[in-house]
Amino acid sequence: MTLLSFLTIEIGMDPEIARIGDLLLTWHGVFTSVGIAAGVYLAVTLARRVNYLNDDEAYTVALIGVPCAIVGARLLYVMERWDEEFSGDFWHVFAVNEGGISVYGAVIGGLLGGLIYGWIRKFPIRRGLDLGSMGLLLGMAIGRIGDVINGEHIADPSDLPWAVEYTHINSPSFMLPPQHPAAAYDMFANLIILGAVYLLWS
């Protein structure tokens, strides 16, 4: 037994929490939902603090932005994998219950939806982008917790003390050597950027 076996962080949680009919509940989905709620709450709270928008207006922006983010997340995922997964079965595009989203598509879709609505309502766009960016960063950071648990983002092998090894058979990283916790790196980067943006904004 090597020293590495003592230092590696083992994650043995089942990525799949439960299946309800055709709906598969995973840790990724749970923390994505929690992240969205926390991000919206932070943005609305900050908007209230600086009298940017009242609560109804701020939550309406969120109600426009979040669905646009979901559509964008799925759309970019489909575009990136059209030849491999979707070209022969167009209706599979709508099988969102089977998973398959892109965080970058979510950012683009949510941003466009919020910008268009803000432009129509003549809200101060630059102030809104400041507030929205902080909510977005918090939401992405929390969402990455689910990625860390599930082992969906396969990274380069690592022998560092914080390398992770996935021991549950349902994990996409099962049976792979210890690897960098890439999703955790992204999570911490989002939190650091959030702190920096908040300090510059406040």
PDB file of N, CA, C and O in Angstrom, residues 94-171:
ATOM      1  N   PHE A  94     -35.133  16.897 -27.143  1.00  0.00           N
ATOM      2  CA  PHE A  94     -36.052  17.317 -26.090  1.00  0.00           C
ATOM      3  C   PHE A  94     -36.055  16.371 -24.889  1.00  0.00           C
ATOM      4  O   PHE A  94     -36.800  16.594 -23.933  1.00  0.00           O
ATOM      5  N   ALA A  95     -35.194  15.353 -24.907  1.00  0.00           N
ATOM      6  CA  ALA A  95     -35.141  14.383 -23.801  1.00  0.00           C
ATOM      7  C   ALA A  95     -34.249  14.903 -22.685  1.00  0.00           C
ATOM      8  O   ALA A  95     -33.245  14.290 -22.319  1.00  0.00           O
ATOM      9  N   VAL A  96     -34.631  16.055 -22.137  1.00  0.00           N
ATOM     10  CA  VAL A  96     -33.807  16.685 -21.100  1.00  0.00           C
ATOM     11  C   VAL A  96     -33.808  15.870 -19.807  1.00  0.00           C
ATOM     12  O   VAL A  96     -32.924  16.038 -18.964  1.00  0.00           O
ATOM     13  N   ASN A  97     -34.788  14.979 -19.662  1.00  0.00           N
ATOM     14  CA  ASN A  97     -34.823  14.137 -18.468  1.00  0.00           C
ATOM     15  C   ASN A  97     -33.664  13.156 -18.433  1.00  0.00           C
ATOM     16  O   ASN A  97     -33.368  12.572 -17.396  1.00  0.00           O
ATOM     17  N   GLU A  98     -32.977  12.987 -19.562  1.00  0.00           N
ATOM     18  CA  GLU A  98     -31.833  12.076 -19.622  1.00  0.00           C
ATOM     19  C   GLU A  98     -30.514  12.794 -19.398  1.00  0.00           C
ATOM     20  O   GLU A  98     -29.445  12.180 -19.455  1.00  0.00           O
ATOM     21  N   GLY A  99     -30.577  14.090 -19.131  1.00  0.00           N
ATOM     22  CA  GLY A  99     -29.356  14.852 -18.864  1.00  0.00           C
ATOM     23  C   GLY A  99     -28.764  15.424 -20.135  1.00  0.00           C
ATOM     24  O   GLY A  99     -29.215  15.140 -21.251  1.00  0.00           O
ATOM     25  N   GLY A 100     -27.716  16.242 -19.953  1.00  0.00           N
ATOM     26  CA  GLY A 100     -27.029  16.830 -21.090  1.00  0.00           C
ATOM     27  C   GLY A 100     -27.230  18.324 -21.184  1.00  0.00           C
ATOM     28  O   GLY A 100     -28.131  18.797 -21.876  1.00  0.00           O
ATOM     29  N   ILE A 101     -26.411  19.094 -20.459  1.00  0.00           N
ATOM     30  CA  ILE A 101     -26.480  20.553 -20.508  1.00  0.00           C
ATOM     31  C   ILE A 101     -25.059  21.114 -20.518  1.00  0.00           C
ATOM     32  O   ILE A 101     -24.101  20.416 -20.187  1.00  0.00           O
ATOM     33  N   SER A 102     -24.945  22.361 -20.902  1.00  0.00           N
ATOM     34  CA  SER A 102     -23.654  23.053 -20.933  1.00  0.00           C
ATOM     35  C   SER A 102     -23.722  24.290 -20.055  1.00  0.00           C
ATOM     36  O   SER A 102     -24.628  25.121 -20.220  1.00  0.00           O
ATOM     37  N   VAL A 103     -22.790  24.416 -19.127  1.00  0.00           N
ATOM     38  CA  VAL A 103     -22.801  25.576 -18.228  1.00  0.00           C
ATOM     39  C   VAL A 103     -22.575  26.866 -19.011  1.00  0.00           C
ATOM     40  O   VAL A 103     -23.157  27.908 -18.689  1.00  0.00           O
ATOM     41  N   TYR A 104     -21.764  26.793 -20.082  1.00  0.00           N
ATOM     42  CA  TYR A 104     -21.531  27.999 -20.877  1.00  0.00           C
ATOM     43  C   TYR A 104     -22.797  28.406 -21.623  1.00  0.00           C
ATOM     44  O   TYR A 104     -23.087  29.586 -21.774  1.00  0.00           O
ATOM     45  N   GLY A 105     -23.567  27.422 -22.076  1.00  0.00           N
ATOM     46  CA  GLY A 105     -24.842  27.729 -22.711  1.00  0.00           C
ATOM     47  C   GLY A 105     -25.810  28.362 -21.737  1.00  0.00           C
ATOM     48  O   GLY A 105     -26.579  29.258 -22.101  1.00  0.00           O
ATOM     49  N   ALA A 106     -25.759  27.918 -20.474  1.00  0.00           N
ATOM     50  CA  ALA A 106     -26.620  28.510 -19.453  1.00  0.00           C
ATOM     51  C   ALA A 106     -26.263  29.971 -19.233  1.00  0.00           C
ATOM     52  O   ALA A 106     -27.153  30.835 -19.107  1.00  0.00           O
ATOM     53  N   VAL A 107     -24.987  30.278 -19.176  1.00  0.00           N
ATOM     54  CA  VAL A 107     -24.543  31.657 -18.984  1.00  0.00           C
ATOM     55  C   VAL A 107     -25.003  32.526 -20.155  1.00  0.00           C
ATOM     56  O   VAL A 107     -25.566  33.621 -19.960  1.00  0.00           O
ATOM     57  N   ILE A 108     -24.790  32.034 -21.371  1.00  0.00           N
ATOM     58  CA  ILE A 108     -25.161  32.812 -22.559  1.00  0.00           C
ATOM     59  C   ILE A 108     -26.676  33.013 -22.631  1.00  0.00           C
ATOM     60  O   ILE A 108     -27.165  34.121 -22.854  1.00  0.00           O
ATOM     61  N   GLY A 109     -27.428  31.932 -22.429  1.00  0.00           N
ATOM     62  CA  GLY A 109     -28.881  32.030 -22.513  1.00  0.00           C
ATOM     63  C   GLY A 109     -29.470  32.922 -21.446  1.00  0.00           C
ATOM     64  O   GLY A 109     -30.336  33.773 -21.730  1.00  0.00           O
ATOM     65  N   GLY A 110     -29.020  32.753 -20.209  1.00  0.00           N
ATOM     66  CA  GLY A 110     -29.523  33.585 -19.123  1.00  0.00           C
ATOM     67  C   GLY A 110     -29.170  35.052 -19.317  1.00  0.00           C
ATOM     68  O   GLY A 110     -29.993  35.948 -19.052  1.00  0.00           O
ATOM     69  N   LEU A 111     -27.953  35.313 -19.786  1.00  0.00           N
ATOM     70  CA  LEU A 111     -27.518  36.688 -20.028  1.00  0.00           C
ATOM     71  C   LEU A 111     -28.357  37.352 -21.110  1.00  0.00           C
ATOM     72  O   LEU A 111     -28.841  38.477 -20.938  1.00  0.00           O
ATOM     73  N   LEU A 112     -28.572  36.647 -22.218  1.00  0.00           N
ATOM     74  CA  LEU A 112     -29.355  37.213 -23.320  1.00  0.00           C
ATOM     75  C   LEU A 112     -30.797  37.478 -22.889  1.00  0.00           C
ATOM     76  O   LEU A 112     -31.367  38.533 -23.195  1.00  0.00           O
ATOM     77  N   GLY A 113     -31.386  36.507 -22.177  1.00  0.00           N
ATOM     78  CA  GLY A 113     -32.760  36.690 -21.723  1.00  0.00           C
ATOM     79  C   GLY A 113     -32.904  37.890 -20.804  1.00  0.00           C
ATOM     80  O   GLY A 113     -33.817  38.715 -20.967  1.00  0.00           O
ATOM     81  N   GLY A 114     -31.989  37.995 -19.819  1.00  0.00           N
ATOM     82  CA  GLY A 114     -32.045  39.121 -18.897  1.00  0.00           C
ATOM     83  C   GLY A 114     -31.781  40.444 -19.577  1.00  0.00           C
ATOM     84  O   GLY A 114     -32.430  41.460 -19.278  1.00  0.00           O
ATOM     85  N   LEU A 115     -30.827  40.466 -20.533  1.00  0.00           N
ATOM     86  CA  LEU A 115     -30.503  41.706 -21.244  1.00  0.00           C
ATOM     87  C   LEU A 115     -31.671  42.190 -22.090  1.00  0.00           C
ATOM     88  O   LEU A 115     -32.007  43.386 -22.087  1.00  0.00           O
ATOM     89  N   ILE A 116     -32.286  41.273 -22.808  1.00  0.00           N
ATOM     90  CA  ILE A 116     -33.405  41.663 -23.669  1.00  0.00           C
ATOM     91  C   ILE A 116     -34.562  42.203 -22.831  1.00  0.00           C
ATOM     92  O   ILE A 116     -35.153  43.240 -23.156  1.00  0.00           O
ATOM     93  N   TYR A 117     -34.872  41.511 -21.735  1.00  0.00           N
ATOM     94  CA  TYR A 117     -35.967  41.982 -20.883  1.00  0.00           C
ATOM     95  C   TYR A 117     -35.624  43.338 -20.251  1.00  0.00           C
ATOM     96  O   TYR A 117     -36.466  44.246 -20.200  1.00  0.00           O
ATOM     97  N   GLY A 118     -34.387  43.483 -19.777  1.00  0.00           N
ATOM     98  CA  GLY A 118     -33.969  44.751 -19.187  1.00  0.00           C
ATOM     99  C   GLY A 118     -33.991  45.887 -20.194  1.00  0.00           C
ATOM    100  O   GLY A 118     -34.357  47.018 -19.855  1.00  0.00           O
ATOM    101  N   TRP A 119     -33.609  45.589 -21.440  1.00  0.00           N
ATOM    102  CA  TRP A 119     -33.631  46.611 -22.494  1.00  0.00           C
ATOM    103  C   TRP A 119     -35.059  47.033 -22.790  1.00  0.00           C
ATOM    104  O   TRP A 119     -35.348  48.229 -22.952  1.00  0.00           O
ATOM    105  N   ILE A 120     -35.975  46.057 -22.866  1.00  0.00           N
ATOM    106  CA  ILE A 120     -37.388  46.366 -23.123  1.00  0.00           C
ATOM    107  C   ILE A 120     -37.959  47.232 -22.000  1.00  0.00           C
ATOM    108  O   ILE A 120     -38.695  48.197 -22.242  1.00  0.00           O
ATOM    109  N   ARG A 121     -37.621  46.886 -20.746  1.00  0.00           N
ATOM    110  CA  ARG A 121     -38.155  47.628 -19.597  1.00  0.00           C
ATOM    111  C   ARG A 121     -37.349  48.889 -19.281  1.00  0.00           C
ATOM    112  O   ARG A 121     -37.687  49.623 -18.375  1.00  0.00           O
ATOM    113  N   LYS A 122     -36.272  49.106 -20.028  1.00  0.00           N
ATOM    114  CA  LYS A 122     -35.421  50.295 -19.844  1.00  0.00           C
ATOM    115  C   LYS A 122     -34.790  50.347 -18.444  1.00  0.00           C
ATOM    116  O   LYS A 122     -34.687  51.412 -17.829  1.00  0.00           O
ATOM    117  N   PHE A 123     -34.364  49.188 -17.953  1.00  0.00           N
ATOM    118  CA  PHE A 123     -33.619  49.142 -16.698  1.00  0.00           C
ATOM    119  C   PHE A 123     -32.174  49.586 -16.959  1.00  0.00           C
ATOM    120  O   PHE A 123     -31.670  49.432 -18.071  1.00  0.00           O
ATOM    121  N   PRO A 124     -31.469  50.116 -15.960  1.00  0.00           N
ATOM    122  CA  PRO A 124     -30.035  50.425 -16.109  1.00  0.00           C
ATOM    123  C   PRO A 124     -29.239  49.126 -16.304  1.00  0.00           C
ATOM    124  O   PRO A 124     -29.035  48.359 -15.365  1.00  0.00           O
ATOM    125  N   ILE A 125     -28.807  48.884 -17.529  1.00  0.00           N
ATOM    126  CA  ILE A 125     -28.240  47.585 -17.889  1.00  0.00           C
ATOM    127  C   ILE A 125     -26.925  47.300 -17.170  1.00  0.00           C
ATOM    128  O   ILE A 125     -26.701  46.200 -16.647  1.00  0.00           O
ATOM    129  N   ARG A 126     -26.039  48.275 -17.115  1.00  0.00           N
ATOM    130  CA  ARG A 126     -24.723  48.016 -16.518  1.00  0.00           C
ATOM    131  C   ARG A 126     -24.832  47.676 -15.040  1.00  0.00           C
ATOM    132  O   ARG A 126     -24.138  46.787 -14.546  1.00  0.00           O
ATOM    133  N   ARG A 127     -25.709  48.357 -14.320  1.00  0.00           N
ATOM    134  CA  ARG A 127     -25.902  48.031 -12.906  1.00  0.00           C
ATOM    135  C   ARG A 127     -26.481  46.620 -12.768  1.00  0.00           C
ATOM    136  O   ARG A 127     -26.083  45.856 -11.901  1.00  0.00           O
ATOM    137  N   GLY A 128     -27.398  46.289 -13.657  1.00  0.00           N
ATOM    138  CA  GLY A 128     -27.978  44.953 -13.621  1.00  0.00           C
ATOM    139  C   GLY A 128     -26.960  43.863 -13.911  1.00  0.00           C
ATOM    140  O   GLY A 128     -27.006  42.780 -13.317  1.00  0.00           O
ATOM    141  N   LEU A 129     -26.022  44.130 -14.806  1.00  0.00           N
ATOM    142  CA  LEU A 129     -24.978  43.144 -15.107  1.00  0.00           C
ATOM    143  C   LEU A 129     -24.087  42.915 -13.891  1.00  0.00           C
ATOM    144  O   LEU A 129     -23.656  41.780 -13.636  1.00  0.00           O
ATOM    145  N   ASP A 130     -23.785  43.981 -13.158  1.00  0.00           N
ATOM    146  CA  ASP A 130     -22.994  43.826 -11.934  1.00  0.00           C
ATOM    147  C   ASP A 130     -23.687  42.881 -10.958  1.00  0.00           C
ATOM    148  O   ASP A 130     -23.079  41.950 -10.429  1.00  0.00           O
ATOM    149  N   LEU A 131     -24.956  43.142 -10.713  1.00  0.00           N
ATOM    150  CA  LEU A 131     -25.707  42.339  -9.746  1.00  0.00           C
ATOM    151  C   LEU A 131     -25.883  40.911 -10.252  1.00  0.00           C
ATOM    152  O   LEU A 131     -25.715  39.945  -9.505  1.00  0.00           O
ATOM    153  N   GLY A 132     -26.219  40.769 -11.522  1.00  0.00           N
ATOM    154  CA  GLY A 132     -26.435  39.441 -12.081  1.00  0.00           C
ATOM    155  C   GLY A 132     -25.178  38.599 -12.087  1.00  0.00           C
ATOM    156  O   GLY A 132     -25.240  37.378 -11.880  1.00  0.00           O
ATOM    157  N   SER A 133     -24.026  39.242 -12.315  1.00  0.00           N
ATOM    158  CA  SER A 133     -22.774  38.477 -12.361  1.00  0.00           C
ATOM    159  C   SER A 133     -22.472  37.841 -11.014  1.00  0.00           C
ATOM    160  O   SER A 133     -21.982  36.708 -10.944  1.00  0.00           O
ATOM    161  N   MET A 134     -22.789  38.543  -9.937  1.00  0.00           N
ATOM    162  CA  MET A 134     -22.515  37.986  -8.609  1.00  0.00           C
ATOM    163  C   MET A 134     -23.450  36.818  -8.292  1.00  0.00           C
ATOM    164  O   MET A 134     -23.031  35.806  -7.723  1.00  0.00           O
ATOM    165  N   GLY A 135     -24.708  36.949  -8.675  1.00  0.00           N
ATOM    166  CA  GLY A 135     -25.621  35.831  -8.508  1.00  0.00           C
ATOM    167  C   GLY A 135     -25.205  34.639  -9.342  1.00  0.00           C
ATOM    168  O   GLY A 135     -25.263  33.483  -8.896  1.00  0.00           O
ATOM    169  N   LEU A 136     -24.751  34.903 -10.569  1.00  0.00           N
ATOM    170  CA  LEU A 136     -24.299  33.838 -11.458  1.00  0.00           C
ATOM    171  C   LEU A 136     -23.092  33.103 -10.885  1.00  0.00           C
ATOM    172  O   LEU A 136     -23.026  31.865 -10.892  1.00  0.00           O
ATOM    173  N   LEU A 137     -22.121  33.841 -10.373  1.00  0.00           N
ATOM    174  CA  LEU A 137     -20.914  33.228  -9.821  1.00  0.00           C
ATOM    175  C   LEU A 137     -21.233  32.355  -8.610  1.00  0.00           C
ATOM    176  O   LEU A 137     -20.700  31.250  -8.479  1.00  0.00           O
ATOM    177  N   LEU A 138     -22.116  32.843  -7.736  1.00  0.00           N
ATOM    178  CA  LEU A 138     -22.502  32.032  -6.587  1.00  0.00           C
ATOM    179  C   LEU A 138     -23.234  30.776  -7.038  1.00  0.00           C
ATOM    180  O   LEU A 138     -22.968  29.680  -6.535  1.00  0.00           O
ATOM    181  N   GLY A 139     -24.147  30.914  -7.976  1.00  0.00           N
ATOM    182  CA  GLY A 139     -24.894  29.762  -8.467  1.00  0.00           C
ATOM    183  C   GLY A 139     -23.993  28.713  -9.089  1.00  0.00           C
ATOM    184  O   GLY A 139     -24.157  27.507  -8.847  1.00  0.00           O
ATOM    185  N   MET A 140     -23.020  29.139  -9.905  1.00  0.00           N
ATOM    186  CA  MET A 140     -22.114  28.178 -10.529  1.00  0.00           C
ATOM    187  C   MET A 140     -21.236  27.482  -9.493  1.00  0.00           C
ATOM    188  O   MET A 140     -20.956  26.285  -9.602  1.00  0.00           O
ATOM    189  N   ALA A 141     -20.799  28.239  -8.487  1.00  0.00           N
ATOM    190  CA  ALA A 141     -19.963  27.632  -7.442  1.00  0.00           C
ATOM    191  C   ALA A 141     -20.717  26.534  -6.709  1.00  0.00           C
ATOM    192  O   ALA A 141     -20.190  25.444  -6.478  1.00  0.00           O
ATOM    193  N   ILE A 142     -21.963  26.801  -6.332  1.00  0.00           N
ATOM    194  CA  ILE A 142     -22.750  25.792  -5.621  1.00  0.00           C
ATOM    195  C   ILE A 142     -23.048  24.605  -6.540  1.00  0.00           C
ATOM    196  O   ILE A 142     -22.991  23.449  -6.113  1.00  0.00           O
ATOM    197  N   GLY A 143     -23.348  24.879  -7.785  1.00  0.00           N
ATOM    198  CA  GLY A 143     -23.617  23.795  -8.732  1.00  0.00           C
ATOM    199  C   GLY A 143     -22.451  22.838  -8.887  1.00  0.00           C
ATOM    200  O   GLY A 143     -22.640  21.634  -9.114  1.00  0.00           O
ATOM    201  N   ARG A 144     -21.240  23.349  -8.760  1.00  0.00           N
ATOM    202  CA  ARG A 144     -20.054  22.500  -8.913  1.00  0.00           C
ATOM    203  C   ARG A 144     -19.938  21.454  -7.804  1.00  0.00           C
ATOM    204  O   ARG A 144     -19.239  20.454  -7.967  1.00  0.00           O
ATOM    205  N   ILE A 145     -20.599  21.675  -6.682  1.00  0.00           N
ATOM    206  CA  ILE A 145     -20.568  20.660  -5.621  1.00  0.00           C
ATOM    207  C   ILE A 145     -21.133  19.347  -6.153  1.00  0.00           C
ATOM    208  O   ILE A 145     -20.594  18.258  -5.891  1.00  0.00           O
ATOM    209  N   GLY A 146     -22.205  19.434  -6.914  1.00  0.00           N
ATOM    210  CA  GLY A 146     -22.776  18.236  -7.506  1.00  0.00           C
ATOM    211  C   GLY A 146     -21.832  17.566  -8.484  1.00  0.00           C
ATOM    212  O   GLY A 146     -21.762  16.324  -8.560  1.00  0.00           O
ATOM    213  N   ASP A 147     -21.075  18.371  -9.228  1.00  0.00           N
ATOM    214  CA  ASP A 147     -20.094  17.806 -10.162  1.00  0.00           C
ATOM    215  C   ASP A 147     -19.000  17.053  -9.415  1.00  0.00           C
ATOM    216  O   ASP A 147     -18.534  15.999  -9.867  1.00  0.00           O
ATOM    217  N   VAL A 148     -18.570  17.618  -8.291  1.00  0.00           N
ATOM    218  CA  VAL A 148     -17.531  16.956  -7.496  1.00  0.00           C
ATOM    219  C   VAL A 148     -18.031  15.609  -6.988  1.00  0.00           C
ATOM    220  O   VAL A 148     -17.321  14.603  -7.032  1.00  0.00           O
ATOM    221  N   ILE A 149     -19.272  15.562  -6.503  1.00  0.00           N
ATOM    222  CA  ILE A 149     -19.835  14.317  -5.983  1.00  0.00           C
ATOM    223  C   ILE A 149     -19.987  13.279  -7.094  1.00  0.00           C
ATOM    224  O   ILE A 149     -19.646  12.106  -6.922  1.00  0.00           O
ATOM    225  N   ASN A 150     -20.469  13.707  -8.255  1.00  0.00           N
ATOM    226  CA  ASN A 150     -20.774  12.762  -9.328  1.00  0.00           C
ATOM    227  C   ASN A 150     -19.543  12.273 -10.079  1.00  0.00           C
ATOM    228  O   ASN A 150     -19.565  11.189 -10.662  1.00  0.00           O
ATOM    229  N   GLY A 151     -18.485  13.070 -10.129  1.00  0.00           N
ATOM    230  CA  GLY A 151     -17.307  12.666 -10.879  1.00  0.00           C
ATOM    231  C   GLY A 151     -17.513  12.718 -12.373  1.00  0.00           C
ATOM    232  O   GLY A 151     -16.958  11.922 -13.127  1.00  0.00           O
ATOM    233  N   GLU A 152     -18.299  13.697 -12.826  1.00  0.00           N
ATOM    234  CA  GLU A 152     -18.641  13.779 -14.249  1.00  0.00           C
ATOM    235  C   GLU A 152     -17.548  14.424 -15.094  1.00  0.00           C
ATOM    236  O   GLU A 152     -17.481  14.203 -16.297  1.00  0.00           O
ATOM    237  N   HIS A 153     -16.727  15.247 -14.482  1.00  0.00           N
ATOM    238  CA  HIS A 153     -15.684  15.943 -15.231  1.00  0.00           C
ATOM    239  C   HIS A 153     -14.351  15.224 -15.007  1.00  0.00           C
ATOM    240  O   HIS A 153     -13.694  15.399 -13.985  1.00  0.00           O
ATOM    241  N   ILE A 154     -13.989  14.403 -15.962  1.00  0.00           N
ATOM    242  CA  ILE A 154     -12.780  13.588 -15.843  1.00  0.00           C
ATOM    243  C   ILE A 154     -11.558  14.466 -16.113  1.00  0.00           C
ATOM    244  O   ILE A 154     -11.470  15.127 -17.151  1.00  0.00           O
ATOM    245  N   ALA A 155     -10.628  14.462 -15.162  1.00  0.00           N
ATOM    246  CA  ALA A 155      -9.454  15.327 -15.249  1.00  0.00           C
ATOM    247  C   ALA A 155      -8.181  14.488 -15.341  1.00  0.00           C
ATOM    248  O   ALA A 155      -8.218  13.253 -15.309  1.00  0.00           O
ATOM    249  N   ASP A 156      -7.052  15.173 -15.425  1.00  0.00           N
ATOM    250  CA  ASP A 156      -5.765  14.497 -15.508  1.00  0.00           C
ATOM    251  C   ASP A 156      -5.459  13.767 -14.200  1.00  0.00           C
ATOM    252  O   ASP A 156      -5.852  14.228 -13.124  1.00  0.00           O
ATOM    253  N   PRO A 157      -4.763  12.637 -14.276  1.00  0.00           N
ATOM    254  CA  PRO A 157      -4.353  11.929 -13.055  1.00  0.00           C
ATOM    255  C   PRO A 157      -3.493  12.824 -12.169  1.00  0.00           C
ATOM    256  O   PRO A 157      -2.793  13.718 -12.643  1.00  0.00           O
ATOM    257  N   SER A 158      -3.566  12.586 -10.861  1.00  0.00           N
ATOM    258  CA  SER A 158      -2.825  13.414  -9.910  1.00  0.00           C
ATOM    259  C   SER A 158      -2.371  12.565  -8.730  1.00  0.00           C
ATOM    260  O   SER A 158      -3.056  11.621  -8.332  1.00  0.00           O
ATOM    261  N   ASP A 159      -1.216  12.919  -8.169  1.00  0.00           N
ATOM    262  CA  ASP A 159      -0.756  12.286  -6.946  1.00  0.00           C
ATOM    263  C   ASP A 159      -0.682  13.305  -5.809  1.00  0.00           C
ATOM    264  O   ASP A 159      -0.016  13.087  -4.803  1.00  0.00           O
ATOM    265  N   LEU A 160      -1.400  14.410  -5.970  1.00  0.00           N
ATOM    266  CA  LEU A 160      -1.438  15.425  -4.923  1.00  0.00           C
ATOM    267  C   LEU A 160      -2.335  14.963  -3.773  1.00  0.00           C
ATOM    268  O   LEU A 160      -3.216  14.114  -3.971  1.00  0.00           O
ATOM    269  N   PRO A 161      -2.140  15.499  -2.582  1.00  0.00           N
ATOM    270  CA  PRO A 161      -2.934  15.047  -1.429  1.00  0.00           C
ATOM    271  C   PRO A 161      -4.436  15.252  -1.600  1.00  0.00           C
ATOM    272  O   PRO A 161      -5.219  14.564  -0.956  1.00  0.00           O
ATOM    273  N   TRP A 162      -4.836  16.197  -2.442  1.00  0.00           N
ATOM    274  CA  TRP A 162      -6.267  16.451  -2.628  1.00  0.00           C
ATOM    275  C   TRP A 162      -6.809  15.805  -3.910  1.00  0.00           C
ATOM    276  O   TRP A 162      -7.902  16.154  -4.370  1.00  0.00           O
ATOM    277  N   ALA A 163      -6.061  14.880  -4.479  1.00  0.00           N
ATOM    278  CA  ALA A 163      -6.581  14.125  -5.627  1.00  0.00           C
ATOM    279  C   ALA A 163      -7.808  13.330  -5.191  1.00  0.00           C
ATOM    280  O   ALA A 163      -7.925  12.929  -4.029  1.00  0.00           O
ATOM    281  N   VAL A 164      -8.732  13.125  -6.121  1.00  0.00           N
ATOM    282  CA  VAL A 164      -9.972  12.412  -5.792  1.00  0.00           C
ATOM    283  C   VAL A 164     -10.050  11.108  -6.589  1.00  0.00           C
ATOM    284  O   VAL A 164      -9.620  11.033  -7.732  1.00  0.00           O
ATOM    285  N   GLU A 165     -10.626  10.093  -5.934  1.00  0.00           N
ATOM    286  CA  GLU A 165     -10.843   8.801  -6.579  1.00  0.00           C
ATOM    287  C   GLU A 165     -12.295   8.396  -6.332  1.00  0.00           C
ATOM    288  O   GLU A 165     -12.786   8.454  -5.206  1.00  0.00           O
ATOM    289  N   TYR A 166     -12.983   8.011  -7.391  1.00  0.00           N
ATOM    290  CA  TYR A 166     -14.404   7.684  -7.307  1.00  0.00           C
ATOM    291  C   TYR A 166     -14.582   6.175  -7.218  1.00  0.00           C
ATOM    292  O   TYR A 166     -14.101   5.436  -8.083  1.00  0.00           O
ATOM    293  N   THR A 167     -15.275   5.745  -6.169  1.00  0.00           N
ATOM    294  CA  THR A 167     -15.371   4.312  -5.896  1.00  0.00           C
ATOM    295  C   THR A 167     -16.773   3.748  -6.100  1.00  0.00           C
ATOM    296  O   THR A 167     -16.979   2.555  -5.881  1.00  0.00           O
ATOM    297  N   HIS A 168     -17.725   4.606  -6.502  1.00  0.00           N
ATOM    298  CA  HIS A 168     -19.064   4.070  -6.750  1.00  0.00           C
ATOM    299  C   HIS A 168     -19.198   3.691  -8.222  1.00  0.00           C
ATOM    300  O   HIS A 168     -18.797   4.444  -9.112  1.00  0.00           O
ATOM    301  N   ILE A 169     -19.791   2.559  -8.475  1.00  0.00           N
ATOM    302  CA  ILE A 169     -19.860   2.019  -9.832  1.00  0.00           C
ATOM    303  C   ILE A 169     -20.649   2.912 -10.783  1.00  0.00           C
ATOM    304  O   ILE A 169     -20.424   2.889 -11.994  1.00  0.00           O
ATOM    305  N   ASN A 170     -21.561   3.734 -10.276  1.00  0.00           N
ATOM    306  CA  ASN A 170     -22.357   4.602 -11.145  1.00  0.00           C
ATOM    307  C   ASN A 170     -21.646   5.897 -11.528  1.00  0.00           C
ATOM    308  O   ASN A 170     -22.158   6.651 -12.355  1.00  0.00           O
ATOM    309  N   SER A 171     -20.510   6.153 -10.930  1.00  0.00           N
ATOM    310  CA  SER A 171     -19.777   7.372 -11.257  1.00  0.00           C
ATOM    311  C   SER A 171     -19.078   7.223 -12.607  1.00  0.00           C
ATOM    312  O   SER A 171     -18.470   6.189 -12.883  1.00  0.00           O
TER     313      SER A 171
END
